[in-house]
mmCIF file of C-alpha atoms in Angstrom:
data_model
loop_
_atom_site.group_PDB
_atom_site.id
_atom_site.type_symbol
_atom_site.label_atom_id
_atom_site.label_comp_id
_atom_site.label_asym_id
_atom_site.label_seq_id
_atom_site.Cartn_x
_atom_site.Cartn_y
_atom_site.Cartn_z
ATOM 1 C CA MET H 1 3.800 -22.626 16.982
ATOM 2 C CA LEU H 2 0.798 -20.250 17.208
ATOM 3 C CA PRO H 3 -2.816 -21.225 17.877
ATOM 4 C CA GLY H 4 -5.262 -20.860 15.050
ATOM 5 C CA GLY H 5 -7.095 -17.535 14.823
ATOM 6 C CA ILE H 6 -10.795 -16.909 15.352
ATOM 7 C CA ASP H 7 -12.509 -14.482 13.019
ATOM 8 C CA SER H 8 -15.705 -13.533 14.893
ATOM 9 C CA HIS H 9 -17.181 -11.048 12.397
ATOM 10 C CA VAL H 10 -17.700 -12.332 8.911
ATOM 11 C CA HIS H 11 -20.598 -12.448 6.390
ATOM 12 C CA ILE H 12 -20.906 -15.618 4.294
ATOM 13 C CA SER H 13 -23.718 -16.524 1.920
ATOM 14 C CA GLN H 14 -25.818 -13.817 3.583
ATOM 15 C CA PRO H 15 -28.510 -11.709 1.864
ATOM 16 C CA SER H 16 -27.665 -7.983 1.908
ATOM 17 C CA GLY H 17 -30.689 -6.389 0.301
ATOM 18 C CA PRO H 18 -33.063 -7.263 -2.555
ATOM 19 C CA GLY H 19 -31.213 -9.446 -5.087
ATOM 20 C CA ILE H 20 -27.877 -9.072 -3.278
ATOM 21 C CA VAL H 21 -25.978 -11.959 -1.666
ATOM 22 C CA MET H 22 -22.474 -12.096 -0.325
ATOM 23 C CA ALA H 23 -20.077 -13.419 -3.013
ATOM 24 C CA ASP H 24 -18.193 -15.709 -0.644
ATOM 25 C CA ASP H 25 -19.900 -19.016 0.128
ATOM 26 C CA PHE H 26 -18.722 -21.315 2.907
ATOM 27 C CA GLU H 27 -16.212 -23.123 0.757
ATOM 28 C CA SER H 28 -14.436 -20.003 -0.539
ATOM 29 C CA ALA H 29 -14.698 -18.095 2.748
ATOM 30 C CA THR H 30 -13.353 -20.853 4.980
ATOM 31 C CA ARG H 31 -10.602 -21.621 2.475
ATOM 32 C CA SER H 32 -9.564 -17.937 2.621
ATOM 33 C CA ALA H 33 -9.731 -18.034 6.420
ATOM 34 C CA ALA H 34 -7.446 -21.032 6.534
ATOM 35 C CA PHE H 35 -4.908 -19.247 4.289
ATOM 36 C CA GLY H 36 -4.973 -16.470 6.831
ATOM 37 C CA GLY H 37 -4.206 -18.810 9.754
ATOM 38 C CA ASN H 38 -7.747 -19.040 11.142
ATOM 39 C CA THR H 39 -9.276 -22.284 12.388
ATOM 40 C CA LEU H 40 -12.715 -20.899 13.298
ATOM 41 C CA VAL H 41 -15.004 -18.317 11.699
ATOM 42 C CA MET H 42 -18.226 -17.018 13.150
ATOM 43 C CA PRO H 43 -20.473 -15.627 10.368
ATOM 44 C CA PHE H 44 -23.802 -13.977 11.055
ATOM 45 C CA CYS H 45 -27.032 -15.860 10.674
ATOM 46 C CA LEU H 46 -29.720 -13.438 9.473
ATOM 47 C CA GLN H 47 -33.274 -14.016 10.603
ATOM 48 C CA GLN H 48 -35.693 -12.746 7.946
ATOM 49 C CA LYS H 49 -38.999 -11.129 8.946
ATOM 50 C CA GLY H 50 -41.586 -13.814 9.671
ATOM 51 C CA GLU H 51 -38.939 -16.533 9.978
ATOM 52 C CA GLY H 52 -38.228 -18.493 13.075
ATOM 53 C CA LEU H 53 -34.716 -18.046 14.486
ATOM 54 C CA ARG H 54 -33.981 -21.754 14.682
ATOM 55 C CA ALA H 55 -35.245 -22.235 11.074
ATOM 56 C CA ALA H 56 -32.869 -19.506 9.947
ATOM 57 C CA LEU H 57 -29.965 -21.158 11.794
ATOM 58 C CA MET H 58 -30.758 -24.509 10.248
ATOM 59 C CA SER H 59 -30.758 -23.013 6.764
ATOM 60 C CA TYR H 60 -27.273 -21.575 7.339
ATOM 61 C CA HIS H 61 -25.998 -24.903 8.667
ATOM 62 C CA GLN H 62 -27.295 -26.524 5.492
ATOM 63 C CA LEU H 63 -25.433 -23.972 3.388
ATOM 64 C CA ALA H 64 -22.278 -24.809 5.345
ATOM 65 C CA ALA H 65 -22.606 -28.584 5.431
ATOM 66 C CA GLY H 66 -19.788 -30.374 3.629
ATOM 67 C CA ARG H 67 -18.270 -27.105 2.347
ATOM 68 C CA CYS H 68 -16.082 -25.912 5.232
ATOM 69 C CA HIS H 69 -12.305 -26.214 5.511
ATOM 70 C CA ILE H 70 -12.308 -25.058 9.157
ATOM 71 C CA ASP H 71 -14.719 -24.902 12.094
ATOM 72 C CA VAL H 72 -17.780 -22.653 11.883
ATOM 73 C CA SER H 73 -20.213 -21.291 14.381
ATOM 74 C CA PHE H 74 -22.784 -18.456 14.159
ATOM 75 C CA HIS H 75 -23.876 -15.132 15.606
ATOM 76 C CA LEU H 76 -27.646 -14.653 15.355
ATOM 77 C CA ILE H 77 -29.048 -11.476 13.843
ATOM 78 C CA ILE H 78 -32.498 -10.788 15.315
ATOM 79 C CA SER H 79 -34.794 -8.847 13.005
ATOM 80 C CA ASP H 80 -38.184 -10.163 14.232
ATOM 81 C CA PRO H 81 -38.187 -10.535 18.033
ATOM 82 C CA THR H 82 -41.580 -12.110 18.435
ATOM 83 C CA ALA H 83 -42.850 -13.466 21.767
ATOM 84 C CA SER H 84 -41.993 -17.015 20.665
ATOM 85 C CA VAL H 85 -38.519 -16.016 19.528
ATOM 86 C CA LEU H 86 -37.746 -14.291 22.818
ATOM 87 C CA GLY H 87 -39.620 -16.602 25.125
ATOM 88 C CA GLN H 88 -38.694 -19.973 23.560
ATOM 89 C CA GLU H 89 -36.247 -19.990 20.671
ATOM 90 C CA LEU H 90 -33.558 -17.662 21.967
ATOM 91 C CA PRO H 91 -33.269 -19.210 25.439
ATOM 92 C CA ALA H 92 -33.108 -22.696 23.835
ATOM 93 C CA LEU H 93 -30.456 -21.584 21.308
ATOM 94 C CA VAL H 94 -28.346 -19.959 24.049
ATOM 95 C CA ALA H 95 -28.544 -23.241 25.936
ATOM 96 C CA ASP H 96 -27.336 -24.971 22.771
ATOM 97 C CA GLY H 97 -24.286 -22.723 22.707
ATOM 98 C CA TYR H 98 -25.284 -19.795 20.471
ATOM 99 C CA THR H 99 -24.535 -17.160 23.103
ATOM 100 C CA SER H 100 -24.158 -13.974 21.057
ATOM 101 C CA PHE H 101 -26.591 -12.120 18.843
ATOM 102 C CA LYS H 102 -26.848 -8.834 16.968
ATOM 103 C CA VAL H 103 -29.560 -6.225 16.642
ATOM 104 C CA PHE H 104 -29.786 -3.162 14.396
ATOM 105 C CA MET H 105 -31.034 0.360 15.078
ATOM 106 C CA THR H 106 -31.016 1.172 11.337
ATOM 107 C CA TYR H 107 -31.646 -0.355 7.912
ATOM 108 C CA GLU H 108 -35.080 -1.181 6.525
ATOM 109 C CA GLY H 109 -36.265 -4.596 7.604
ATOM 110 C CA LEU H 110 -33.650 -4.829 10.343
ATOM 111 C CA ALA H 111 -34.131 -1.780 12.629
ATOM 112 C CA LEU H 112 -35.702 -2.593 15.961
ATOM 113 C CA ALA H 113 -37.759 -0.150 17.999
ATOM 114 C CA ASP H 114 -36.545 0.831 21.452
ATOM 115 C CA LYS H 115 -39.149 -1.432 23.111
ATOM 116 C CA GLU H 116 -37.893 -4.371 20.996
ATOM 117 C CA LEU H 117 -34.305 -3.552 22.005
ATOM 118 C CA LEU H 118 -35.311 -3.607 25.673
ATOM 119 C CA GLU H 119 -37.027 -6.981 25.175
ATOM 120 C CA VAL H 120 -33.912 -8.438 23.553
ATOM 121 C CA PHE H 121 -31.672 -7.036 26.277
ATOM 122 C CA ALA H 122 -33.991 -8.521 28.891
ATOM 123 C CA CYS H 123 -33.724 -11.942 27.252
ATOM 124 C CA ALA H 124 -29.953 -11.632 27.036
ATOM 125 C CA ARG H 125 -29.699 -10.722 30.698
ATOM 126 C CA LYS H 126 -31.849 -13.664 31.697
ATOM 127 C CA THR H 127 -29.834 -16.160 29.556
ATOM 128 C CA GLY H 128 -26.357 -14.672 30.006
ATOM 129 C CA ALA H 129 -25.937 -13.893 26.317
ATOM 130 C CA LEU H 130 -24.010 -10.991 24.744
ATOM 131 C CA VAL H 131 -25.782 -8.496 22.454
ATOM 132 C CA MET H 132 -24.039 -6.601 19.654
ATOM 133 C CA VAL H 133 -25.827 -3.340 18.746
ATOM 134 C CA HIS H 134 -25.413 -1.657 15.334
ATOM 135 C CA ALA H 135 -25.937 1.900 16.514
ATOM 136 C CA GLU H 136 -27.084 4.600 14.061
ATOM 137 C CA ASN H 137 -30.175 6.876 14.104
ATOM 138 C CA TYR H 138 -32.344 5.380 11.354
ATOM 139 C CA ASP H 139 -34.754 8.355 10.962
ATOM 140 C CA ALA H 140 -32.003 10.940 10.824
ATOM 141 C CA ILE H 141 -30.145 8.969 8.174
ATOM 142 C CA ARG H 142 -33.265 8.560 6.074
ATOM 143 C CA TYR H 143 -33.946 12.331 6.355
ATOM 144 C CA LEU H 144 -30.404 13.242 5.299
ATOM 145 C CA THR H 145 -30.360 10.620 2.537
ATOM 146 C CA GLU H 146 -33.566 12.018 1.030
ATOM 147 C CA GLN H 147 -32.152 15.588 1.179
ATOM 148 C CA LEU H 148 -28.962 14.479 -0.561
ATOM 149 C CA GLU H 149 -30.885 12.573 -3.272
ATOM 150 C CA ARG H 150 -33.074 15.599 -4.004
ATOM 151 C CA ASP H 151 -29.932 17.701 -4.396
ATOM 152 C CA GLY H 152 -28.474 15.103 -6.818
ATOM 153 C CA SER H 153 -25.682 14.249 -4.336
ATOM 154 C CA THR H 154 -25.540 10.510 -5.027
ATOM 155 C CA ALA H 155 -21.839 9.824 -5.470
ATOM 156 C CA PRO H 156 -20.369 7.239 -3.022
ATOM 157 C CA ARG H 157 -18.661 9.910 -0.978
ATOM 158 C CA PHE H 158 -22.081 11.251 0.176
ATOM 159 C CA HIS H 159 -22.686 8.015 2.038
ATOM 160 C CA ALA H 160 -20.455 9.434 4.769
ATOM 161 C CA THR H 161 -22.225 12.795 4.544
ATOM 162 C CA SER H 162 -25.563 11.043 5.301
ATOM 163 C CA ARG H 163 -24.087 9.628 8.502
ATOM 164 C CA PRO H 164 -22.488 12.477 10.454
ATOM 165 C CA ILE H 165 -21.012 12.020 13.927
ATOM 166 C CA ALA H 166 -24.312 13.148 15.600
ATOM 167 C CA VAL H 167 -26.398 10.231 14.339
ATOM 168 C CA GLU H 168 -23.777 7.774 15.685
ATOM 169 C CA ARG H 169 -23.429 9.500 19.053
ATOM 170 C CA GLU H 170 -27.175 9.696 19.612
ATOM 171 C CA ALA H 171 -27.742 6.066 18.712
ATOM 172 C CA THR H 172 -24.772 4.842 20.761
ATOM 173 C CA HIS H 173 -26.042 6.751 23.793
ATOM 174 C CA ARG H 174 -29.605 5.489 23.190
ATOM 175 C CA GLY H 175 -28.431 1.966 22.793
ATOM 176 C CA ASP H 176 -26.368 2.149 25.985
ATOM 177 C CA GLN H 177 -29.261 3.450 28.145
ATOM 178 C CA PRO H 178 -31.689 0.526 27.610
ATOM 179 C CA GLY H 179 -28.773 -1.874 28.073
ATOM 180 C CA GLY H 180 -27.849 -0.106 31.275
ATOM 181 C CA ALA H 181 -31.406 -0.157 32.411
ATOM 182 C CA ARG H 182 -31.527 -3.885 31.985
ATOM 183 C CA ARG H 183 -27.924 -4.362 33.204
ATOM 184 C CA CYS H 184 -27.230 -6.389 30.053
ATOM 185 C CA PRO H 185 -23.735 -6.871 28.616
ATOM 186 C CA HIS H 186 -23.638 -5.598 25.068
ATOM 187 C CA HIS H 187 -21.407 -3.941 22.485
ATOM 188 C CA ASP H 188 -22.432 -0.878 20.482
ATOM 189 C CA ARG H 189 -21.127 -0.761 16.901
ATOM 190 C CA PRO H 190 -21.384 2.657 15.195
ATOM 191 C CA ARG H 191 -20.496 2.363 11.553
ATOM 192 C CA VAL H 192 -17.387 4.548 12.002
ATOM 193 C CA GLN H 193 -16.169 5.054 15.594
ATOM 194 C CA ARG H 194 -14.806 8.566 15.965
ATOM 195 C CA ARG H 195 -14.421 8.788 19.729
ATOM 196 C CA GLY H 196 -12.742 6.570 22.259
ATOM 197 C CA HIS H 197 -14.570 4.843 25.098
ATOM 198 C CA GLY H 198 -13.403 2.389 27.657
ATOM 199 C CA THR H 199 -15.584 -0.443 28.975
ATOM 200 C CA ASP H 200 -18.043 0.772 31.588
ATOM 201 C CA PRO H 201 -18.957 -1.279 34.711
ATOM 202 C CA LEU H 202 -21.871 -2.909 32.893
ATOM 203 C CA GLY H 203 -19.512 -4.263 30.204
ATOM 204 C CA THR H 204 -20.730 -2.007 27.375
ATOM 205 C CA ARG H 205 -18.429 -0.319 24.917
ATOM 206 C CA PRO H 206 -18.538 1.012 21.363
ATOM 207 C CA TRP H 207 -16.716 -1.224 18.904
ATOM 208 C CA PRO H 208 -15.348 0.057 15.585
ATOM 209 C CA GLU H 209 -16.775 -1.698 12.560
ATOM 210 C CA ASP H 210 -14.964 0.261 9.825
ATOM 211 C CA LEU H 211 -11.684 2.091 9.630
ATOM 212 C CA ARG H 212 -12.127 5.875 9.740
ATOM 213 C CA ARG H 213 -11.901 7.374 6.292
ATOM 214 C CA ASP H 214 -12.067 11.121 5.697
ATOM 215 C CA LEU H 215 -13.913 12.647 2.775
ATOM 216 C CA SER H 216 -10.771 13.045 0.685
ATOM 217 C CA THR H 217 -10.160 9.318 0.860
ATOM 218 C CA ILE H 218 -13.745 8.531 -0.063
ATOM 219 C CA SER H 219 -13.572 10.998 -2.954
ATOM 220 C CA ARG H 220 -10.469 9.226 -4.216
ATOM 221 C CA ALA H 221 -12.371 5.937 -3.988
ATOM 222 C CA ASP H 222 -15.071 7.500 -6.197
ATOM 223 C CA ARG H 223 -12.560 8.231 -8.900
ATOM 224 C CA GLU H 224 -10.884 4.849 -8.663
ATOM 225 C CA GLY H 225 -13.987 2.741 -8.231
ATOM 226 C CA SER H 226 -14.803 2.550 -11.929
ATOM 227 C CA ARG H 227 -11.405 0.998 -12.645
ATOM 228 C CA ARG H 228 -11.821 -1.812 -10.138
ATOM 229 C CA PRO H 229 -12.892 -5.230 -11.418
ATOM 230 C CA GLN H 230 -16.458 -6.282 -10.698
ATOM 231 C CA HIS H 231 -17.033 -9.523 -8.875
ATOM 232 C CA GLY H 232 -20.537 -10.552 -9.973
ATOM 233 C CA ARG H 233 -23.654 -8.573 -10.328
ATOM 234 C CA GLY H 234 -25.874 -8.289 -7.272
ATOM 235 C CA LYS H 235 -23.207 -9.612 -4.871
ATOM 236 C CA VAL H 236 -20.932 -8.196 -2.207
ATOM 237 C CA CYS H 237 -17.413 -9.480 -2.626
ATOM 238 C CA LEU H 238 -14.971 -10.089 0.253
ATOM 239 C CA GLN H 239 -11.323 -9.887 -0.678
ATOM 240 C CA SER H 240 -9.860 -13.211 0.305
ATOM 241 C CA ALA H 241 -6.508 -14.109 1.809
ATOM 242 C CA ALA H 242 -6.358 -17.034 -0.644
ATOM 243 C CA SER H 243 -6.709 -14.717 -3.651
ATOM 244 C CA ARG H 244 -3.901 -12.572 -2.387
ATOM 245 C CA CYS H 245 -1.674 -15.672 -2.016
ATOM 246 C CA ARG H 246 -2.212 -16.831 -5.568
#
């Protein structure tokens, strides 16, 4: 007899850009998780710009209500760390049991400035919460992306080219320094972790989000991608354990 698993990094019914929503809703995602032996999933709750954090959380709870086959809780993605969010909403939500949240150093509409990161870290330190940092240098990626687009290099394999090791190292280091300055426990998550780190005395460590893939693998994915079935226009599809068991 084994205890049920906990999947602490999933995206369910979450917007992922203009007109794009994750294909899995709470019914299909939690059913898949149950097939895989999980009894709890923790999807991200994305705060939109101008939206209160508790309002965002309530909307996700409404999406989940009556549709879940297993237990569900949430990580909070902070995209708009206003004074009221940091001074009132976050402390209250941590007291309610939502003790981890995520911030981004890249992506339009999500990237926080260094001052905003410091403010989030300060709030986390005060409340005892854990912060997850998506660490990439936003400006460097935008510059490289524009250069590649001008050169006509728009195949999927150039996604990796626009994100070389340097933009991850710089952002990981920069994310660590404010966290260290505030003595705040946090995880840094470069998109592809290419170097090993242990946990430092402050509790910070990079955490791999994706498996490392070299350019030859990505190039092969380019060739094979057109033969893969599409799972709905404008959606990101998660391969489910349940679909593999059918």
